[in-house]
Amino acid sequence: SGTTQDLVSVTSLGTTLVALGTNGTLLTSADGATWTARTSGVTGTLRHAAAGASRFVAVGDAGALITSTDAITWTVQTAPTSQTLRRVVLGSRLVAAGDNGTVLLSDDGIAWTAANSGTTAQLRGLLRGISFNYVAVGAGGVNITSR
């Protein structure tokens, strides 16, 4: 991969692979064999990425939210939280979820607002569903849905 940093996730964003890791590590690849390091603009661990609203979005520690229109140049966005964000998905809008029940919503990947999840659990998984808009799961068996 060309890095010694721990990598924590890899996501396919269209035809581009994005690998994320510790110390703001962000790598991209077109074929999974050759990777190029990109500047993320953050120093914490990046945990997950998704594509939507004509841009790529990656999330991570301390409320890290970064976006890109080309997966090459990344811009740090202001998050309304300092909680670690563990997942981000695209449905009818972008949704990010993480520690202390944090749920953030965005229509464009740039402006984010906090939503009340009804839990303080660490939300570790997030998925857009078919019969519901989103489901998040987490610590202590927490399972929340949104329509």
JSON list of N, CA, C and O in Angstrom, two decimals, residues 4-55:
[
{"chain": "A", "resi": 4, "resn": "THR", "atom": "N", "xyz": [3.01, 2.62, 6.26]},
{"chain": "A", "resi": 4, "resn": "THR", "atom": "CA", "xyz": [3.18, 1.76, 7.42]},
{"chain": "A", "resi": 4, "resn": "THR", "atom": "C", "xyz": [2.10, 2.04, 8.46]},
{"chain": "A", "resi": 4, "resn": "THR", "atom": "O", "xyz": [2.06, 1.40, 9.50]},
{"chain": "A", "resi": 5, "resn": "GLN", "atom": "N", "xyz": [1.23, 3.01, 8.18]},
{"chain": "A", "resi": 5, "resn": "GLN", "atom": "CA", "xyz": [0.11, 3.32, 9.08]},
{"chain": "A", "resi": 5, "resn": "GLN", "atom": "C", "xyz": [-0.90, 2.17, 9.07]},
{"chain": "A", "resi": 5, "resn": "GLN", "atom": "O", "xyz": [-1.04, 1.47, 8.06]},
{"chain": "A", "resi": 6, "resn": "ASP", "atom": "N", "xyz": [-1.60, 2.00, 10.18]},
{"chain": "A", "resi": 6, "resn": "ASP", "atom": "CA", "xyz": [-2.67, 1.01, 10.23]},
{"chain": "A", "resi": 6, "resn": "ASP", "atom": "C", "xyz": [-3.81, 1.47, 9.33]},
{"chain": "A", "resi": 6, "resn": "ASP", "atom": "O", "xyz": [-4.24, 2.63, 9.42]},
{"chain": "A", "resi": 7, "resn": "LEU", "atom": "N", "xyz": [-4.28, 0.58, 8.48]},
{"chain": "A", "resi": 7, "resn": "LEU", "atom": "CA", "xyz": [-5.45, 0.87, 7.64]},
{"chain": "A", "resi": 7, "resn": "LEU", "atom": "C", "xyz": [-6.66, 0.22, 8.30]},
{"chain": "A", "resi": 7, "resn": "LEU", "atom": "O", "xyz": [-6.59, -0.94, 8.71]},
{"chain": "A", "resi": 8, "resn": "VAL", "atom": "N", "xyz": [-7.77, 0.96, 8.39]},
{"chain": "A", "resi": 8, "resn": "VAL", "atom": "CA", "xyz": [-8.93, 0.46, 9.11]},
{"chain": "A", "resi": 8, "resn": "VAL", "atom": "C", "xyz": [-10.14, 0.18, 8.22]},
{"chain": "A", "resi": 8, "resn": "VAL", "atom": "O", "xyz": [-11.05, -0.53, 8.63]},
{"chain": "A", "resi": 9, "resn": "SER", "atom": "N", "xyz": [-10.16, 0.73, 7.01]},
{"chain": "A", "resi": 9, "resn": "SER", "atom": "CA", "xyz": [-11.27, 0.42, 6.10]},
{"chain": "A", "resi": 9, "resn": "SER", "atom": "C", "xyz": [-10.87, 0.73, 4.67]},
{"chain": "A", "resi": 9, "resn": "SER", "atom": "O", "xyz": [-9.97, 1.52, 4.41]},
{"chain": "A", "resi": 10, "resn": "VAL", "atom": "N", "xyz": [-11.56, 0.05, 3.77]},
{"chain": "A", "resi": 10, "resn": "VAL", "atom": "CA", "xyz": [-11.41, 0.33, 2.34]},
{"chain": "A", "resi": 10, "resn": "VAL", "atom": "C", "xyz": [-12.81, 0.34, 1.75]},
{"chain": "A", "resi": 10, "resn": "VAL", "atom": "O", "xyz": [-13.67, -0.46, 2.12]},
{"chain": "A", "resi": 11, "resn": "THR", "atom": "N", "xyz": [-13.06, 1.31, 0.89]},
{"chain": "A", "resi": 11, "resn": "THR", "atom": "CA", "xyz": [-14.37, 1.50, 0.32]},
{"chain": "A", "resi": 11, "resn": "THR", "atom": "C", "xyz": [-14.24, 1.75, -1.17]},
{"chain": "A", "resi": 11, "resn": "THR", "atom": "O", "xyz": [-13.32, 2.42, -1.62]},
{"chain": "A", "resi": 12, "resn": "SER", "atom": "N", "xyz": [-15.17, 1.21, -1.93]},
{"chain": "A", "resi": 12, "resn": "SER", "atom": "CA", "xyz": [-15.25, 1.48, -3.35]},
{"chain": "A", "resi": 12, "resn": "SER", "atom": "C", "xyz": [-16.19, 2.65, -3.57]},
{"chain": "A", "resi": 12, "resn": "SER", "atom": "O", "xyz": [-17.37, 2.57, -3.22]},
{"chain": "A", "resi": 13, "resn": "LEU", "atom": "N", "xyz": [-15.66, 3.72, -4.09]},
{"chain": "A", "resi": 13, "resn": "LEU", "atom": "CA", "xyz": [-16.46, 4.89, -4.40]},
{"chain": "A", "resi": 13, "resn": "LEU", "atom": "C", "xyz": [-16.48, 5.03, -5.92]},
{"chain": "A", "resi": 13, "resn": "LEU", "atom": "O", "xyz": [-15.61, 5.66, -6.50]},
{"chain": "A", "resi": 14, "resn": "GLY", "atom": "N", "xyz": [-17.45, 4.39, -6.53]},
{"chain": "A", "resi": 14, "resn": "GLY", "atom": "CA", "xyz": [-17.48, 4.33, -7.99]},
{"chain": "A", "resi": 14, "resn": "GLY", "atom": "C", "xyz": [-16.33, 3.47, -8.47]},
{"chain": "A", "resi": 14, "resn": "GLY", "atom": "O", "xyz": [-16.17, 2.33, -8.04]},
{"chain": "A", "resi": 15, "resn": "THR", "atom": "N", "xyz": [-15.48, 4.00, -9.32]},
{"chain": "A", "resi": 15, "resn": "THR", "atom": "CA", "xyz": [-14.32, 3.26, -9.83]},
{"chain": "A", "resi": 15, "resn": "THR", "atom": "C", "xyz": [-13.06, 3.53, -9.03]},
{"chain": "A", "resi": 15, "resn": "THR", "atom": "O", "xyz": [-11.99, 3.05, -9.39]},
{"chain": "A", "resi": 16, "resn": "THR", "atom": "N", "xyz": [-13.18, 4.29, -7.94]},
{"chain": "A", "resi": 16, "resn": "THR", "atom": "CA", "xyz": [-12.03, 4.62, -7.12]},
{"chain": "A", "resi": 16, "resn": "THR", "atom": "C", "xyz": [-12.10, 3.88, -5.79]},
{"chain": "A", "resi": 16, "resn": "THR", "atom": "O", "xyz": [-13.13, 3.90, -5.12]},
{"chain": "A", "resi": 17, "resn": "LEU", "atom": "N", "xyz": [-11.00, 3.24, -5.41]},
{"chain": "A", "resi": 17, "resn": "LEU", "atom": "CA", "xyz": [-10.89, 2.64, -4.08]},
{"chain": "A", "resi": 17, "resn": "LEU", "atom": "C", "xyz": [-10.26, 3.66, -3.15]},
{"chain": "A", "resi": 17, "resn": "LEU", "atom": "O", "xyz": [-9.31, 4.33, -3.52]},
{"chain": "A", "resi": 18, "resn": "VAL", "atom": "N", "xyz": [-10.80, 3.76, -1.93]},
{"chain": "A", "resi": 18, "resn": "VAL", "atom": "CA", "xyz": [-10.26, 4.66, -0.93]},
{"chain": "A", "resi": 18, "resn": "VAL", "atom": "C", "xyz": [-9.98, 3.85, 0.33]},
{"chain": "A", "resi": 18, "resn": "VAL", "atom": "O", "xyz": [-10.89, 3.21, 0.87]},
{"chain": "A", "resi": 19, "resn": "ALA", "atom": "N", "xyz": [-8.73, 3.85, 0.77]},
{"chain": "A", "resi": 19, "resn": "ALA", "atom": "CA", "xyz": [-8.34, 3.19, 2.01]},
{"chain": "A", "resi": 19, "resn": "ALA", "atom": "C", "xyz": [-8.05, 4.27, 3.05]},
{"chain": "A", "resi": 19, "resn": "ALA", "atom": "O", "xyz": [-7.41, 5.28, 2.76]},
{"chain": "A", "resi": 20, "resn": "LEU", "atom": "N", "xyz": [-8.54, 4.04, 4.26]},
{"chain": "A", "resi": 20, "resn": "LEU", "atom": "CA", "xyz": [-8.42, 5.02, 5.33]},
{"chain": "A", "resi": 20, "resn": "LEU", "atom": "C", "xyz": [-7.73, 4.40, 6.53]},
{"chain": "A", "resi": 20, "resn": "LEU", "atom": "O", "xyz": [-7.83, 3.20, 6.76]},
{"chain": "A", "resi": 21, "resn": "GLY", "atom": "N", "xyz": [-7.03, 5.25, 7.32]},
{"chain": "A", "resi": 21, "resn": "GLY", "atom": "CA", "xyz": [-6.34, 4.71, 8.47]},
{"chain": "A", "resi": 21, "resn": "GLY", "atom": "C", "xyz": [-5.93, 5.73, 9.50]},
{"chain": "A", "resi": 21, "resn": "GLY", "atom": "O", "xyz": [-6.43, 6.87, 9.52]},
{"chain": "A", "resi": 22, "resn": "THR", "atom": "N", "xyz": [-5.00, 5.31, 10.34]},
{"chain": "A", "resi": 22, "resn": "THR", "atom": "CA", "xyz": [-4.52, 6.13, 11.45]},
{"chain": "A", "resi": 22, "resn": "THR", "atom": "C", "xyz": [-3.75, 7.34, 10.95]},
{"chain": "A", "resi": 22, "resn": "THR", "atom": "O", "xyz": [-3.25, 7.37, 9.83]},
{"chain": "A", "resi": 23, "resn": "ASN", "atom": "N", "xyz": [-3.68, 8.34, 11.82]},
{"chain": "A", "resi": 23, "resn": "ASN", "atom": "CA", "xyz": [-2.94, 9.57, 11.53]},
{"chain": "A", "resi": 23, "resn": "ASN", "atom": "C", "xyz": [-3.37, 10.25, 10.24]},
{"chain": "A", "resi": 23, "resn": "ASN", "atom": "O", "xyz": [-2.55, 10.81, 9.52]},
{"chain": "A", "resi": 24, "resn": "GLY", "atom": "N", "xyz": [-4.67, 10.19, 9.94]},
{"chain": "A", "resi": 24, "resn": "GLY", "atom": "CA", "xyz": [-5.21, 10.85, 8.75]},
{"chain": "A", "resi": 24, "resn": "GLY", "atom": "C", "xyz": [-4.84, 10.20, 7.44]},
{"chain": "A", "resi": 24, "resn": "GLY", "atom": "O", "xyz": [-4.99, 10.81, 6.38]},
{"chain": "A", "resi": 25, "resn": "THR", "atom": "N", "xyz": [-4.40, 8.94, 7.49]},
{"chain": "A", "resi": 25, "resn": "THR", "atom": "CA", "xyz": [-3.99, 8.25, 6.26]},
{"chain": "A", "resi": 25, "resn": "THR", "atom": "C", "xyz": [-5.16, 8.09, 5.31]},
{"chain": "A", "resi": 25, "resn": "THR", "atom": "O", "xyz": [-6.24, 7.62, 5.69]},
{"chain": "A", "resi": 26, "resn": "LEU", "atom": "N", "xyz": [-4.94, 8.47, 4.06]},
{"chain": "A", "resi": 26, "resn": "LEU", "atom": "CA", "xyz": [-5.93, 8.34, 3.00]},
{"chain": "A", "resi": 26, "resn": "LEU", "atom": "C", "xyz": [-5.19, 7.96, 1.73]},
{"chain": "A", "resi": 26, "resn": "LEU", "atom": "O", "xyz": [-4.30, 8.69, 1.29]},
{"chain": "A", "resi": 27, "resn": "LEU", "atom": "N", "xyz": [-5.53, 6.81, 1.18]},
{"chain": "A", "resi": 27, "resn": "LEU", "atom": "CA", "xyz": [-4.92, 6.31, -0.05]},
{"chain": "A", "resi": 27, "resn": "LEU", "atom": "C", "xyz": [-6.00, 6.08, -1.09]},
{"chain": "A", "resi": 27, "resn": "LEU", "atom": "O", "xyz": [-7.12, 5.68, -0.75]},
{"chain": "A", "resi": 28, "resn": "THR", "atom": "N", "xyz": [-5.67, 6.29, -2.36]},
{"chain": "A", "resi": 28, "resn": "THR", "atom": "CA", "xyz": [-6.62, 5.98, -3.43]},
{"chain": "A", "resi": 28, "resn": "THR", "atom": "C", "xyz": [-5.97, 5.06, -4.45]},
{"chain": "A", "resi": 28, "resn": "THR", "atom": "O", "xyz": [-4.75, 5.04, -4.61]},
{"chain": "A", "resi": 29, "resn": "SER", "atom": "N", "xyz": [-6.84, 4.29, -5.13]},
{"chain": "A", "resi": 29, "resn": "SER", "atom": "CA", "xyz": [-6.36, 3.36, -6.14]},
{"chain": "A", "resi": 29, "resn": "SER", "atom": "C", "xyz": [-7.44, 3.13, -7.18]},
{"chain": "A", "resi": 29, "resn": "SER", "atom": "O", "xyz": [-8.63, 3.12, -6.87]},
{"chain": "A", "resi": 30, "resn": "ALA", "atom": "N", "xyz": [-7.01, 2.92, -8.40]},
{"chain": "A", "resi": 30, "resn": "ALA", "atom": "CA", "xyz": [-7.94, 2.58, -9.47]},
{"chain": "A", "resi": 30, "resn": "ALA", "atom": "C", "xyz": [-8.02, 1.07, -9.68]},
{"chain": "A", "resi": 30, "resn": "ALA", "atom": "O", "xyz": [-8.98, 0.57, -10.27]},
{"chain": "A", "resi": 31, "resn": "ASP", "atom": "N", "xyz": [-7.02, 0.33, -9.17]},
{"chain": "A", "resi": 31, "resn": "ASP", "atom": "CA", "xyz": [-6.97, -1.11, -9.43]},
{"chain": "A", "resi": 31, "resn": "ASP", "atom": "C", "xyz": [-6.75, -1.99, -8.20]},
{"chain": "A", "resi": 31, "resn": "ASP", "atom": "O", "xyz": [-6.74, -3.20, -8.30]},
{"chain": "A", "resi": 32, "resn": "GLY", "atom": "N", "xyz": [-6.55, -1.39, -7.02]},
{"chain": "A", "resi": 32, "resn": "GLY", "atom": "CA", "xyz": [-6.33, -2.16, -5.80]},
{"chain": "A", "resi": 32, "resn": "GLY", "atom": "C", "xyz": [-4.91, -2.63, -5.63]},
{"chain": "A", "resi": 32, "resn": "GLY", "atom": "O", "xyz": [-4.56, -3.18, -4.58]},
{"chain": "A", "resi": 33, "resn": "ALA", "atom": "N", "xyz": [-4.06, -2.43, -6.61]},
{"chain": "A", "resi": 33, "resn": "ALA", "atom": "CA", "xyz": [-2.67, -2.86, -6.54]},
{"chain": "A", "resi": 33, "resn": "ALA", "atom": "C", "xyz": [-1.73, -1.67, -6.34]},
{"chain": "A", "resi": 33, "resn": "ALA", "atom": "O", "xyz": [-0.78, -1.75, -5.57]},
{"chain": "A", "resi": 34, "resn": "THR", "atom": "N", "xyz": [-2.01, -0.59, -7.03]},
{"chain": "A", "resi": 34, "resn": "THR", "atom": "CA", "xyz": [-1.18, 0.62, -6.94]},
{"chain": "A", "resi": 34, "resn": "THR", "atom": "C", "xyz": [-1.95, 1.67, -6.17]},
{"chain": "A", "resi": 34, "resn": "THR", "atom": "O", "xyz": [-3.06, 2.04, -6.57]},
{"chain": "A", "resi": 35, "resn": "TRP", "atom": "N", "xyz": [-1.35, 2.17, -5.08]},
{"chain": "A", "resi": 35, "resn": "TRP", "atom": "CA", "xyz": [-2.00, 3.12, -4.20]},
{"chain": "A", "resi": 35, "resn": "TRP", "atom": "C", "xyz": [-1.25, 4.44, -4.19]},
{"chain": "A", "resi": 35, "resn": "TRP", "atom": "O", "xyz": [-0.03, 4.45, -4.25]},
{"chain": "A", "resi": 36, "resn": "THR", "atom": "N", "xyz": [-1.99, 5.55, -4.09]},
{"chain": "A", "resi": 36, "resn": "THR", "atom": "CA", "xyz": [-1.41, 6.88, -4.01]},
{"chain": "A", "resi": 36, "resn": "THR", "atom": "C", "xyz": [-1.86, 7.55, -2.72]},
{"chain": "A", "resi": 36, "resn": "THR", "atom": "O", "xyz": [-3.07, 7.60, -2.44]},
{"chain": "A", "resi": 37, "resn": "ALA", "atom": "N", "xyz": [-0.92, 8.04, -1.94]},
{"chain": "A", "resi": 37, "resn": "ALA", "atom": "CA", "xyz": [-1.24, 8.75, -0.71]},
{"chain": "A", "resi": 37, "resn": "ALA", "atom": "C", "xyz": [-1.82, 10.12, -1.06]},
{"chain": "A", "resi": 37, "resn": "ALA", "atom": "O", "xyz": [-1.32, 10.81, -1.95]},
{"chain": "A", "resi": 38, "resn": "ARG", "atom": "N", "xyz": [-2.86, 10.49, -0.35]},
{"chain": "A", "resi": 38, "resn": "ARG", "atom": "CA", "xyz": [-3.50, 11.81, -0.51]},
{"chain": "A", "resi": 38, "resn": "ARG", "atom": "C", "xyz": [-3.42, 12.55, 0.82]},
{"chain": "A", "resi": 38, "resn": "ARG", "atom": "O", "xyz": [-3.37, 11.95, 1.88]},
{"chain": "A", "resi": 39, "resn": "THR", "atom": "N", "xyz": [-3.48, 13.85, 0.78]},
{"chain": "A", "resi": 39, "resn": "THR", "atom": "CA", "xyz": [-3.49, 14.67, 1.97]},
{"chain": "A", "resi": 39, "resn": "THR", "atom": "C", "xyz": [-4.92, 14.80, 2.46]},
{"chain": "A", "resi": 39, "resn": "THR", "atom": "O", "xyz": [-5.77, 15.34, 1.73]},
{"chain": "A", "resi": 40, "resn": "SER", "atom": "N", "xyz": [-5.18, 14.32, 3.67]},
{"chain": "A", "resi": 40, "resn": "SER", "atom": "CA", "xyz": [-6.55, 14.34, 4.19]},
{"chain": "A", "resi": 40, "resn": "SER", "atom": "C", "xyz": [-6.87, 15.63, 4.94]},
{"chain": "A", "resi": 40, "resn": "SER", "atom": "O", "xyz": [-8.03, 16.02, 5.04]},
{"chain": "A", "resi": 41, "resn": "GLY", "atom": "N", "xyz": [-5.85, 16.26, 5.53]},
{"chain": "A", "resi": 41, "resn": "GLY", "atom": "CA", "xyz": [-6.07, 17.46, 6.31]},
{"chain": "A", "resi": 41, "resn": "GLY", "atom": "C", "xyz": [-6.44, 17.20, 7.76]},
{"chain": "A", "resi": 41, "resn": "GLY", "atom": "O", "xyz": [-6.70, 18.14, 8.51]},
{"chain": "A", "resi": 42, "resn": "VAL", "atom": "N", "xyz": [-6.49, 15.92, 8.17]},
{"chain": "A", "resi": 42, "resn": "VAL", "atom": "CA", "xyz": [-6.77, 15.59, 9.56]},
{"chain": "A", "resi": 42, "resn": "VAL", "atom": "C", "xyz": [-5.66, 14.70, 10.11]},
{"chain": "A", "resi": 42, "resn": "VAL", "atom": "O", "xyz": [-4.92, 14.09, 9.34]},
{"chain": "A", "resi": 43, "resn": "THR", "atom": "N", "xyz": [-5.56, 14.65, 11.43]},
{"chain": "A", "resi": 43, "resn": "THR", "atom": "CA", "xyz": [-4.48, 13.87, 12.05]},
{"chain": "A", "resi": 43, "resn": "THR", "atom": "C", "xyz": [-4.98, 12.63, 12.78]},
{"chain": "A", "resi": 43, "resn": "THR", "atom": "O", "xyz": [-4.20, 11.76, 13.10]},
{"chain": "A", "resi": 44, "resn": "GLY", "atom": "N", "xyz": [-6.26, 12.55, 13.05]},
{"chain": "A", "resi": 44, "resn": "GLY", "atom": "CA", "xyz": [-6.82, 11.39, 13.73]},
{"chain": "A", "resi": 44, "resn": "GLY", "atom": "C", "xyz": [-7.08, 10.26, 12.75]},
{"chain": "A", "resi": 44, "resn": "GLY", "atom": "O", "xyz": [-6.83, 10.37, 11.55]},
{"chain": "A", "resi": 45, "resn": "THR", "atom": "N", "xyz": [-7.63, 9.17, 13.27]},
{"chain": "A", "resi": 45, "resn": "THR", "atom": "CA", "xyz": [-7.97, 8.02, 12.43]},
{"chain": "A", "resi": 45, "resn": "THR", "atom": "C", "xyz": [-9.18, 8.32, 11.58]},
{"chain": "A", "resi": 45, "resn": "THR", "atom": "O", "xyz": [-10.21, 8.78, 12.08]},
{"chain": "A", "resi": 46, "resn": "LEU", "atom": "N", "xyz": [-9.08, 8.05, 10.28]},
{"chain": "A", "resi": 46, "resn": "LEU", "atom": "CA", "xyz": [-10.22, 8.10, 9.38]},
{"chain": "A", "resi": 46, "resn": "LEU", "atom": "C", "xyz": [-10.81, 6.70, 9.34]},
{"chain": "A", "resi": 46, "resn": "LEU", "atom": "O", "xyz": [-10.08, 5.72, 9.19]},
{"chain": "A", "resi": 47, "resn": "ARG", "atom": "N", "xyz": [-12.13, 6.58, 9.47]},
{"chain": "A", "resi": 47, "resn": "ARG", "atom": "CA", "xyz": [-12.76, 5.28, 9.70]},
{"chain": "A", "resi": 47, "resn": "ARG", "atom": "C", "xyz": [-13.64, 4.75, 8.58]},
{"chain": "A", "resi": 47, "resn": "ARG", "atom": "O", "xyz": [-13.79, 3.56, 8.43]},
{"chain": "A", "resi": 48, "resn": "HIS", "atom": "N", "xyz": [-14.25, 5.63, 7.78]},
{"chain": "A", "resi": 48, "resn": "HIS", "atom": "CA", "xyz": [-15.18, 5.14, 6.75]},
{"chain": "A", "resi": 48, "resn": "HIS", "atom": "C", "xyz": [-15.41, 6.21, 5.70]},
{"chain": "A", "resi": 48, "resn": "HIS", "atom": "O", "xyz": [-15.27, 7.40, 5.98]},
{"chain": "A", "resi": 49, "resn": "ALA", "atom": "N", "xyz": [-15.78, 5.80, 4.50]},
{"chain": "A", "resi": 49, "resn": "ALA", "atom": "CA", "xyz": [-16.07, 6.75, 3.43]},
{"chain": "A", "resi": 49, "resn": "ALA", "atom": "C", "xyz": [-17.27, 6.30, 2.63]},
{"chain": "A", "resi": 49, "resn": "ALA", "atom": "O", "xyz": [-17.62, 5.12, 2.59]},
{"chain": "A", "resi": 50, "resn": "ALA", "atom": "N", "xyz": [-17.91, 7.25, 1.98]},
{"chain": "A", "resi": 50, "resn": "ALA", "atom": "CA", "xyz": [-19.06, 6.99, 1.11]},
{"chain": "A", "resi": 50, "resn": "ALA", "atom": "C", "xyz": [-19.06, 8.04, 0.01]},
{"chain": "A", "resi": 50, "resn": "ALA", "atom": "O", "xyz": [-18.40, 9.08, 0.11]},
{"chain": "A", "resi": 51, "resn": "ALA", "atom": "N", "xyz": [-19.84, 7.77, -1.02]},
{"chain": "A", "resi": 51, "resn": "ALA", "atom": "CA", "xyz": [-19.99, 8.73, -2.11]},
{"chain": "A", "resi": 51, "resn": "ALA", "atom": "C", "xyz": [-21.43, 9.20, -2.14]},
{"chain": "A", "resi": 51, "resn": "ALA", "atom": "O", "xyz": [-22.35, 8.42, -1.93]},
{"chain": "A", "resi": 52, "resn": "GLY", "atom": "N", "xyz": [-21.61, 10.49, -2.39]},
{"chain": "A", "resi": 52, "resn": "GLY", "atom": "CA", "xyz": [-22.95, 11.03, -2.49]},
{"chain": "A", "resi": 52, "resn": "GLY", "atom": "C", "xyz": [-22.92, 12.52, -2.68]},
{"chain": "A", "resi": 52, "resn": "GLY", "atom": "O", "xyz": [-21.91, 13.17, -2.42]},
{"chain": "A", "resi": 53, "resn": "ALA", "atom": "N", "xyz": [-24.05, 13.06, -3.12]},
{"chain": "A", "resi": 53, "resn": "ALA", "atom": "CA", "xyz": [-24.20, 14.50, -3.32]},
{"chain": "A", "resi": 53, "resn": "ALA", "atom": "C", "xyz": [-23.06, 15.04, -4.17]},
{"chain": "A", "resi": 53, "resn": "ALA", "atom": "O", "xyz": [-22.50, 16.10, -3.90]},
{"chain": "A", "resi": 54, "resn": "SER", "atom": "N", "xyz": [-22.67, 14.30, -5.20]},
{"chain": "A", "resi": 54, "resn": "SER", "atom": "CA", "xyz": [-21.61, 14.69, -6.14]},
{"chain": "A", "resi": 54, "resn": "SER", "atom": "C", "xyz": [-20.26, 14.86, -5.48]},
{"chain": "A", "resi": 54, "resn": "SER", "atom": "O", "xyz": [-19.42, 15.62, -5.94]},
{"chain": "A", "resi": 55, "resn": "ARG", "atom": "N", "xyz": [-20.04, 14.15, -4.36]},
{"chain": "A", "resi": 55, "resn": "ARG", "atom": "CA", "xyz": [-18.75, 14.23, -3.70]},
{"chain": "A", "resi": 55, "resn": "ARG", "atom": "C", "xyz": [-18.51, 12.99, -2.86]},
{"chain": "A", "resi": 55, "resn": "ARG", "atom": "O", "xyz": [-19.41, 12.24, -2.56]}
]
